[in-house]
Amino acid sequence: MKKKIGVIGSGIVGITLAKGFAKHGYPVTIATNHPEKTAAIKEKTGGNIPVAGFEETVNGCDVVVLAVKGSAAEQVIKSLAPLLNGKTVIDTTNPIADKPPVNGVLPYFTDLSCSLLEKLQELVPAARIVKAFSCVGNAYMVNPVLSPAPTMFICGDDEGAKEVLKSILGDFGWEYEDLGKKEAARAIEPLAMLWCIPGMTGKGWSHALKLVR
């Protein structure tokens, strides 16, 4: 039986992933704490995906997908902390600062000594947080049509949560590279900078990253 998915965030990443889960037969709900956005969210998803508040969504799911702005991620996790204990949380966020890019390079509010994932895990030690979907644009998050197939870089401390994630990535048509524990997010999160540079400098967005051996 497919895991029940709760997507926290109703921006383009949240909508894209929610539609991907629905496409592959996962029961999925999109969460928003702004009821006035419900009609617009339903329109973007074809009206087939339920929309609920954050707490209701988390309570009713097995896997939480965190798809909010990186600058809001810590606040959202804090607000939901007691409900996330024991749950698999797929962290898609990047610590992008609210500043313009410099020569195509996005500014981050973290440094290489600590990732955003690590900050989130510290806030909710009993959550099973894993990193994924952070190093590619939304257009290629579900069944990317690229050749050769790109690599999704993942990490996290909980092996069971990573097995859940790997099953999802298989459904979504991804090869993956498990880079180990949560500290690996210090390297994974900056890959979004690398992915964005061609697009930011006018060379297009039709690409993804691949590990070659």
mmCIF file of C-alpha atoms in Angstrom, residues 96-101 106-107:
data_model
loop_
_atom_site.group_PDB
_atom_site.id
_atom_site.type_symbol
_atom_site.label_atom_id
_atom_site.label_comp_id
_atom_site.label_asym_id
_atom_site.label_seq_id
_atom_site.Cartn_x
_atom_site.Cartn_y
_atom_site.Cartn_z
ATOM 1 C CA ILE A 96 18.512 30.771 -0.269
ATOM 2 C CA ALA A 97 18.862 34.229 1.238
ATOM 3 C CA ASP A 98 16.531 37.096 0.394
ATOM 4 C CA LYS A 99 19.186 38.821 -1.697
ATOM 5 C CA PRO A 100 19.797 38.959 -5.445
ATOM 6 C CA PRO A 101 22.235 36.534 -7.101
ATOM 7 C CA LEU A 106 22.542 32.457 -5.385
ATOM 8 C CA PRO A 107 23.353 33.750 -1.876
#
